Coordinates of C-alpha atoms in Angstrom, one line a residue:
M12 CA 94.5 116.6 86.8
P13 CA 91.2 114.4 88.0
R14 CA 88.5 117.2 88.8
N15 CA 89.0 115.7 92.7
P16 CA 92.3 115.7 93.4
W17 CA 91.5 113.9 96.9
F18 CA 92.3 109.9 96.8
E19 CA 90.3 108.1 99.6
T20 CA 93.2 104.9 99.4
I21 CA 96.7 104.1 98.0
A22 CA 95.4 101.7 95.3
E23 CA 93.3 105.0 93.4
A24 CA 97.0 107.3 94.4
Q25 CA 99.2 104.7 92.9
R26 CA 95.7 104.0 89.9
R27 CA 97.0 108.2 89.7
A28 CA 100.5 107.5 89.7
R29 CA 100.1 104.7 86.5
K30 CA 98.4 107.2 84.2
R31 CA 100.3 110.2 84.7
L32 CA 103.9 109.1 84.7
P33 CA 105.6 108.1 81.6
Y34 CA 106.4 104.3 81.8
A35 CA 110.0 104.5 82.5
V36 CA 109.1 105.9 85.2
Y37 CA 106.0 104.3 86.8
G38 CA 108.3 101.1 86.3
A39 CA 111.0 102.2 88.5
L40 CA 108.7 103.0 90.9
L41 CA 106.5 99.1 90.6
A42 CA 108.7 96.9 90.3
G43 CA 111.1 94.3 92.1
S44 CA 114.0 92.0 90.9
E45 CA 113.5 88.8 89.0
R46 CA 110.3 87.2 88.9
G47 CA 108.9 90.3 91.9
S48 CA 107.8 87.3 94.2
T49 CA 109.3 89.1 97.3
V50 CA 107.7 92.7 96.5
A51 CA 104.6 90.2 96.3
D52 CA 105.2 88.9 98.8
N53 CA 105.6 92.1 100.7
V54 CA 102.3 93.2 100.2
G55 CA 100.0 90.1 100.2
A56 CA 101.1 88.7 103.5
F57 CA 99.8 91.5 105.0
A58 CA 96.5 90.4 103.3
E59 CA 97.3 86.3 105.4
L60 CA 96.8 88.5 108.7
G61 CA 93.0 88.7 109.8
F62 CA 92.2 91.1 113.2
A63 CA 90.5 90.4 116.1
P64 CA 88.2 93.0 117.0
R65 CA 86.7 93.2 120.8
V66 CA 82.3 94.8 120.4
A67 CA 83.2 96.8 124.1
G68 CA 85.5 99.1 126.4
H69 CA 86.6 100.8 123.2
H70 CA 88.7 104.2 123.9
A71 CA 86.5 107.2 122.5
V72 CA 89.6 108.7 122.3
R73 CA 93.5 107.5 120.9
D74 CA 97.0 108.4 120.7
L75 CA 99.1 107.1 118.1
R76 CA 102.2 109.2 119.0
T77 CA 105.8 107.8 119.3
S78 CA 109.2 108.8 119.3
V79 CA 111.5 106.8 117.3
L80 CA 115.6 107.1 116.5
G81 CA 115.5 109.6 119.4
M82 CA 112.5 111.8 118.0
D83 CA 108.8 112.8 118.7
S84 CA 106.1 111.8 115.6
A85 CA 103.0 111.8 115.7
L86 CA 102.3 108.2 114.1
P87 CA 104.0 105.1 114.1
V88 CA 105.4 105.7 110.3
L89 CA 108.5 107.1 108.4
I90 CA 109.3 107.9 105.4
S91 CA 111.6 105.7 103.8
P92 CA 114.6 107.0 101.8
T93 CA 114.6 106.8 98.1
G94 CA 116.5 107.8 95.4
V95 CA 115.6 110.1 92.7
Q96 CA 112.3 111.5 93.1
A97 CA 111.4 111.8 89.5
V98 CA 108.0 111.6 89.7
H99 CA 106.9 115.3 90.9
P100 CA 109.7 118.8 90.3
D101 CA 110.1 119.1 93.9
G102 CA 110.8 116.0 94.6
E103 CA 112.5 115.0 98.0
L104 CA 111.4 119.0 99.0
A105 CA 107.8 118.1 98.8
V106 CA 108.0 114.9 100.7
A107 CA 109.3 116.4 103.7
R108 CA 107.5 119.5 103.3
A109 CA 104.3 117.2 104.2
A110 CA 105.9 114.4 106.4
A111 CA 106.5 118.0 108.5
A112 CA 103.1 119.5 108.2
R113 CA 101.6 116.0 109.8
G114 CA 104.5 115.7 112.5
L115 CA 106.8 112.9 111.0
I116 CA 110.0 111.8 110.3
M117 CA 112.1 112.4 107.2
G118 CA 114.6 109.4 106.0
L119 CA 116.1 111.4 103.0
S120 CA 118.3 109.2 100.7
S121 CA 122.0 109.2 99.9
F122 CA 120.8 108.9 96.4
A123 CA 118.1 111.8 96.4
S124 CA 117.9 115.1 93.9
Q125 CA 117.9 117.8 96.3
P126 CA 120.9 118.5 98.8
V127 CA 120.2 117.0 102.8
E128 CA 119.9 121.4 103.5
T129 CA 118.0 121.8 101.7
I130 CA 115.7 119.3 103.3
V131 CA 116.5 119.8 106.7
A132 CA 115.4 122.8 106.4
A133 CA 111.9 121.9 105.1
N134 CA 112.1 119.0 107.9
P135 CA 114.4 119.2 111.2
N136 CA 113.2 116.0 111.7
T137 CA 115.8 114.6 109.2
A138 CA 117.5 111.0 109.4
F139 CA 120.3 110.8 106.1
Q140 CA 120.9 107.2 104.5
I141 CA 123.6 106.4 103.6
Y142 CA 125.5 103.8 102.2
W143 CA 129.1 101.4 101.9
S144 CA 129.9 103.4 98.6
G145 CA 133.5 104.5 98.2
G146 CA 136.2 104.7 101.9
R147 CA 136.1 105.3 104.8
D148 CA 137.3 108.9 104.2
T149 CA 134.7 109.6 102.2
I150 CA 131.4 107.6 103.5
V151 CA 132.4 110.2 106.8
Q152 CA 133.1 112.8 104.4
R153 CA 129.2 112.6 103.8
M154 CA 128.4 112.0 107.3
E155 CA 129.9 115.0 108.8
R156 CA 127.9 116.7 106.1
A157 CA 124.4 115.6 107.0
R158 CA 124.9 116.5 110.4
A159 CA 126.5 119.9 110.0
A160 CA 123.1 120.4 108.0
G161 CA 121.1 119.6 111.1
C162 CA 120.0 115.8 110.8
R163 CA 118.9 114.1 114.1
A164 CA 119.8 110.4 113.2
L165 CA 121.6 108.4 110.4
I166 CA 119.9 105.5 108.8
V167 CA 122.7 102.6 107.1
T168 CA 121.2 101.0 104.2
L169 CA 122.6 97.4 103.4
D170 CA 119.7 95.4 101.8
W171 CA 120.3 97.0 97.8
S172 CA 121.5 93.9 97.0
F173 CA 123.2 92.1 94.5
S174 CA 120.5 90.4 92.0
E175 CA 120.5 90.6 88.4
G176 CA 117.6 92.5 86.5
R177 CA 114.1 92.2 86.2
D178 CA 112.1 89.2 84.6
W179 CA 109.3 91.3 82.3
G180 CA 112.8 93.9 81.9
S181 CA 113.8 97.1 83.5
P182 CA 113.3 100.0 82.8
A183 CA 115.3 102.8 80.2
I184 CA 116.5 104.6 83.4
P185 CA 118.7 108.0 81.3
D186 CA 122.6 108.4 82.9
R187 CA 121.5 111.9 82.6
V188 CA 118.4 114.2 80.5
D189 CA 120.0 116.0 77.4
L190 CA 118.7 116.7 74.9
R191 CA 119.9 113.5 73.1
T192 CA 117.6 111.3 75.7
M193 CA 114.4 114.1 75.5
L194 CA 114.5 113.1 71.7
R195 CA 114.6 109.2 72.5
M196 CA 112.0 109.5 75.4
T197 CA 109.5 111.3 73.3
P198 CA 106.9 108.5 72.4
D199 CA 106.6 107.6 76.1
V200 CA 106.7 110.9 77.9
L201 CA 104.4 112.6 75.2
P202 CA 101.6 110.3 76.1
H203 CA 101.2 112.5 79.6
P204 CA 101.2 115.5 78.8
G205 CA 100.8 116.2 82.8
W206 CA 103.7 115.0 84.5
L207 CA 105.8 116.5 81.4
W208 CA 103.7 120.5 81.6
R209 CA 104.7 120.0 85.9
F210 CA 108.3 120.1 85.1
A211 CA 108.0 122.6 82.2
R212 CA 106.0 125.0 85.0
A213 CA 108.7 124.1 87.7
G214 CA 111.4 125.7 84.6
R215 CA 113.5 122.4 84.9
I216 CA 113.6 119.4 83.5
P217 CA 114.1 115.8 85.6
D218 CA 117.3 116.0 87.7
L219 CA 119.4 112.5 88.0
T220 CA 122.7 114.4 89.8
T221 CA 123.0 113.4 93.1
P222 CA 123.9 116.1 95.4
N223 CA 124.6 114.5 98.2
M224 CA 127.1 112.1 96.8
R225 CA 129.6 114.8 96.3
R226 CA 132.9 113.2 96.5
P227 CA 136.0 114.5 97.6
D228 CA 137.3 116.1 94.1
G229 CA 133.8 118.7 94.5
G230 CA 132.5 116.0 91.8
V231 CA 128.4 115.2 91.5
P232 CA 127.7 112.0 89.9
T233 CA 124.6 110.8 88.4
F234 CA 122.7 108.5 89.6
F235 CA 124.0 105.6 87.6
G236 CA 127.5 107.3 89.1
A237 CA 127.2 107.1 92.8
Y238 CA 126.0 103.3 91.7
R239 CA 128.8 102.5 90.4
E240 CA 130.9 103.8 93.3
W241 CA 128.5 101.8 95.5
R242 CA 129.2 98.4 92.8
E243 CA 132.8 99.6 93.0
S244 CA 133.2 98.6 96.5
I245 CA 134.3 96.2 99.0
P246 CA 131.4 95.5 101.0
P247 CA 131.7 96.3 104.8
T248 CA 132.6 93.9 107.7
W249 CA 130.6 93.6 110.9
E250 CA 133.2 95.8 112.3
D251 CA 133.5 98.4 109.4
I252 CA 129.2 98.8 110.9
G253 CA 130.9 99.1 114.9
W254 CA 133.4 102.1 113.4
L255 CA 130.8 103.7 111.4
V256 CA 128.6 103.7 114.5
R257 CA 131.0 104.9 117.1
Q258 CA 131.8 107.6 114.1
W259 CA 128.3 109.1 114.1
D260 CA 127.7 108.9 117.7
G261 CA 123.8 109.1 117.1
P262 CA 120.4 107.6 116.6
L263 CA 121.6 105.1 114.0
L264 CA 118.9 102.3 112.1
L265 CA 120.5 100.0 110.6
K266 CA 118.5 98.4 107.5
G267 CA 118.2 95.6 105.5
V268 CA 118.0 92.6 108.8
S269 CA 115.8 89.6 107.8
R270 CA 118.3 87.3 110.0
V271 CA 117.5 86.8 113.8
D272 CA 122.1 86.2 113.5
D273 CA 122.3 89.4 111.8
A274 CA 120.1 91.4 114.3
R275 CA 122.0 90.3 117.6
R276 CA 125.4 91.4 115.4
A277 CA 123.9 94.5 115.7
V278 CA 123.4 95.1 118.6
D279 CA 126.7 93.5 119.2
A280 CA 127.8 96.8 117.1
G281 CA 125.9 99.4 118.6
V282 CA 123.0 100.5 116.5
T283 CA 120.1 101.8 118.1
A284 CA 117.8 100.4 115.6
V285 CA 116.9 97.6 113.0
S286 CA 115.0 98.0 110.2
V287 CA 113.3 94.2 109.0
S288 CA 113.8 95.5 105.3
N289 CA 114.4 93.3 101.9
H290 CA 114.9 96.7 99.8
G291 CA 111.3 96.4 98.5
G292 CA 111.6 93.4 96.9
N293 CA 114.6 94.5 95.4
N294 CA 117.3 92.6 96.6
L295 CA 117.6 89.3 96.1
D296 CA 114.2 88.0 95.0
T297 CA 111.8 84.7 97.0
T298 CA 113.3 86.7 100.3
P299 CA 110.7 86.9 102.2
A300 CA 108.0 89.0 102.9
T301 CA 109.2 91.0 106.1
I302 CA 106.1 90.6 108.1
R303 CA 106.5 87.2 107.8
L304 CA 110.2 87.6 109.1
L305 CA 109.0 90.6 112.0
P306 CA 108.5 88.2 114.8
S307 CA 111.4 85.9 115.0
I308 CA 113.8 89.5 115.1
A309 CA 111.7 91.2 116.8
A310 CA 111.2 88.5 120.4
A311 CA 115.5 88.4 119.8
V312 CA 116.5 92.0 120.2
G313 CA 113.3 94.3 120.5
D314 CA 113.9 94.7 124.4
Q315 CA 117.0 95.8 123.3
I316 CA 117.0 98.8 120.3
E317 CA 114.3 99.5 118.5
V318 CA 113.1 97.0 115.5
L319 CA 111.4 98.6 112.6
L320 CA 109.8 97.0 109.4
D321 CA 109.3 98.2 105.9
G322 CA 108.0 96.8 103.4
G323 CA 104.3 96.6 101.9
I324 CA 102.5 98.6 103.7
R325 CA 100.2 100.1 101.9
R326 CA 96.6 100.6 104.5
G327 CA 97.0 101.3 107.5
G328 CA 96.0 98.3 109.2
D329 CA 99.7 97.2 108.0
V330 CA 100.8 99.6 109.8
A331 CA 99.0 98.5 113.7
K332 CA 99.9 94.1 112.2
A333 CA 103.4 95.5 111.9
L334 CA 103.4 97.0 115.2
A335 CA 100.8 94.2 117.3
L336 CA 103.8 92.1 115.6
G337 CA 106.9 93.8 117.3
A338 CA 107.8 96.5 115.0
R339 CA 108.1 99.9 116.8
A340 CA 107.6 102.2 113.5
V341 CA 107.2 101.3 110.0
L342 CA 108.6 103.5 107.1
I343 CA 106.9 103.7 103.8
G344 CA 109.0 104.5 100.0
R345 CA 106.1 102.8 97.9
A346 CA 102.9 105.0 98.9
Y347 CA 104.4 108.2 99.1
L348 CA 105.9 108.0 96.0
W349 CA 102.6 107.2 94.5
G350 CA 100.6 110.4 96.5
L351 CA 103.4 112.5 95.2
A352 CA 103.5 111.0 91.7
A353 CA 99.1 111.8 92.0
N354 CA 99.1 115.6 93.7
G355 CA 102.8 116.5 94.9
Q356 CA 103.1 117.9 98.7
A357 CA 99.5 118.0 98.7
G358 CA 99.4 113.8 97.6
V359 CA 101.9 113.4 100.0
E360 CA 99.7 114.5 103.0
N361 CA 96.8 112.4 101.9
V362 CA 98.5 109.0 101.5
L363 CA 99.4 110.3 105.3
D364 CA 96.1 110.7 106.4
I365 CA 95.2 107.7 105.0
L366 CA 97.5 105.8 107.0
R367 CA 97.1 107.6 110.1
G368 CA 92.8 107.0 109.3
G369 CA 93.4 103.6 108.8
L370 CA 96.1 103.1 112.4
D371 CA 93.3 105.7 114.2
S372 CA 90.8 102.6 113.3
A373 CA 92.6 99.6 113.9
V374 CA 93.4 100.9 117.6
L375 CA 90.2 101.7 117.9
G376 CA 88.4 98.4 116.8
L377 CA 91.2 96.0 118.6
G378 CA 89.9 98.0 121.8
H379 CA 93.4 100.5 122.7
A380 CA 94.0 103.3 123.7
T381 CA 97.5 103.2 121.9
P382 CA 99.2 101.7 119.3
A383 CA 101.9 100.6 121.6
A384 CA 99.4 98.7 122.9
L385 CA 98.2 96.3 120.0
S386 CA 100.1 92.7 120.2
P387 CA 99.7 89.5 118.8
D388 CA 96.8 88.9 120.8
D389 CA 95.0 91.1 118.6
L390 CA 95.4 89.0 115.3
V391 CA 94.9 85.7 113.7
I392 CA 98.0 84.5 112.8
P393 CA 98.1 81.4 110.4
D394 CA 100.3 78.1 111.1
G395 CA 103.1 78.4 108.7
F396 CA 103.2 82.3 109.1
T397 CA 106.9 83.5 110.6
R398 CA 109.8 82.4 109.0
S399 CA 112.8 82.8 111.3
P400 CA 116.5 82.4 109.4
G401 CA 119.2 82.4 111.4
T402 CA 118.4 81.1 114.7
A403 CA 120.7 78.4 114.8
P404 CA 123.2 79.3 117.7
L405 CA 126.1 81.1 116.9

């Protein structure tokens, strides 16, 4: 571990994660699909937007609080649900505790390595993420388990995807960790003794099962077993989404919208919110960066439902830019996973503090008292920056 476990930037958290994690683990976090064009654009597009700061009339006190999906949040930042978090033995539990300590909403993946009951106990403001996987009866069973555990919102993820492969090769992720697997992965793991020591000290090995994907027969699939179930499921229709909204009967976020017409259909289906998302660049490659798609979607439906964004957030300034272009809040994924790899729960809290500081600086410099006051007038937006697929009449 570095002599000083605190880091100043999320880029530094990523450098530490890369140094600490075995290649297969780090590679699973880093890469997007195919050539990686979308994941690169998710990050790079934020740098194309400039700020237009003010020089007087600043507010000495800023209030960064908001509410999302019926829950109060200390920042317009949510923890995006990510699957099996083998970067640290505490996994999702450390993330949930960090989010609770900073007053933020926890998104928990169906593919998590920790059961939903454990996570809600650590952070009551938890939104459970569900895939359209298995039949309706199976989906309802998982949804009702989340409701019984105390989850306050549902995230339906539909942006994970149908593309195949990575040009640089996909990391070798085992179906389960047993003695044979450990022997095979020894050359990759031994150069990273800190990662191995954390698991040894915790008295456990990386858990690749998915307890929240428990089948009606009681079986608990491995990550790839759950993935196969999803791949073999018939994709949902808009009627299915409306049915799920009625079954949940509470705040529901539809994650994965990248078209204006899909956003409008989501409104018709009765969702509470949509997230402009391309699954962090792991959907169809060459899908534009989400920040390019956000303005047209926010303009189309932002007065009817909450519009969120995920993809490419690495700084508090990125959060400010998303809010200025119409997002109510953002979701973060890789950023907190790098913090988790760098320093466990404290590392996640470190990442959240970095985002808070950067957002506060942007709100201050742009002359506002709250993030809600941010607007396109606060930005320098280059010609041709935005993309607006799905704007043709239905």
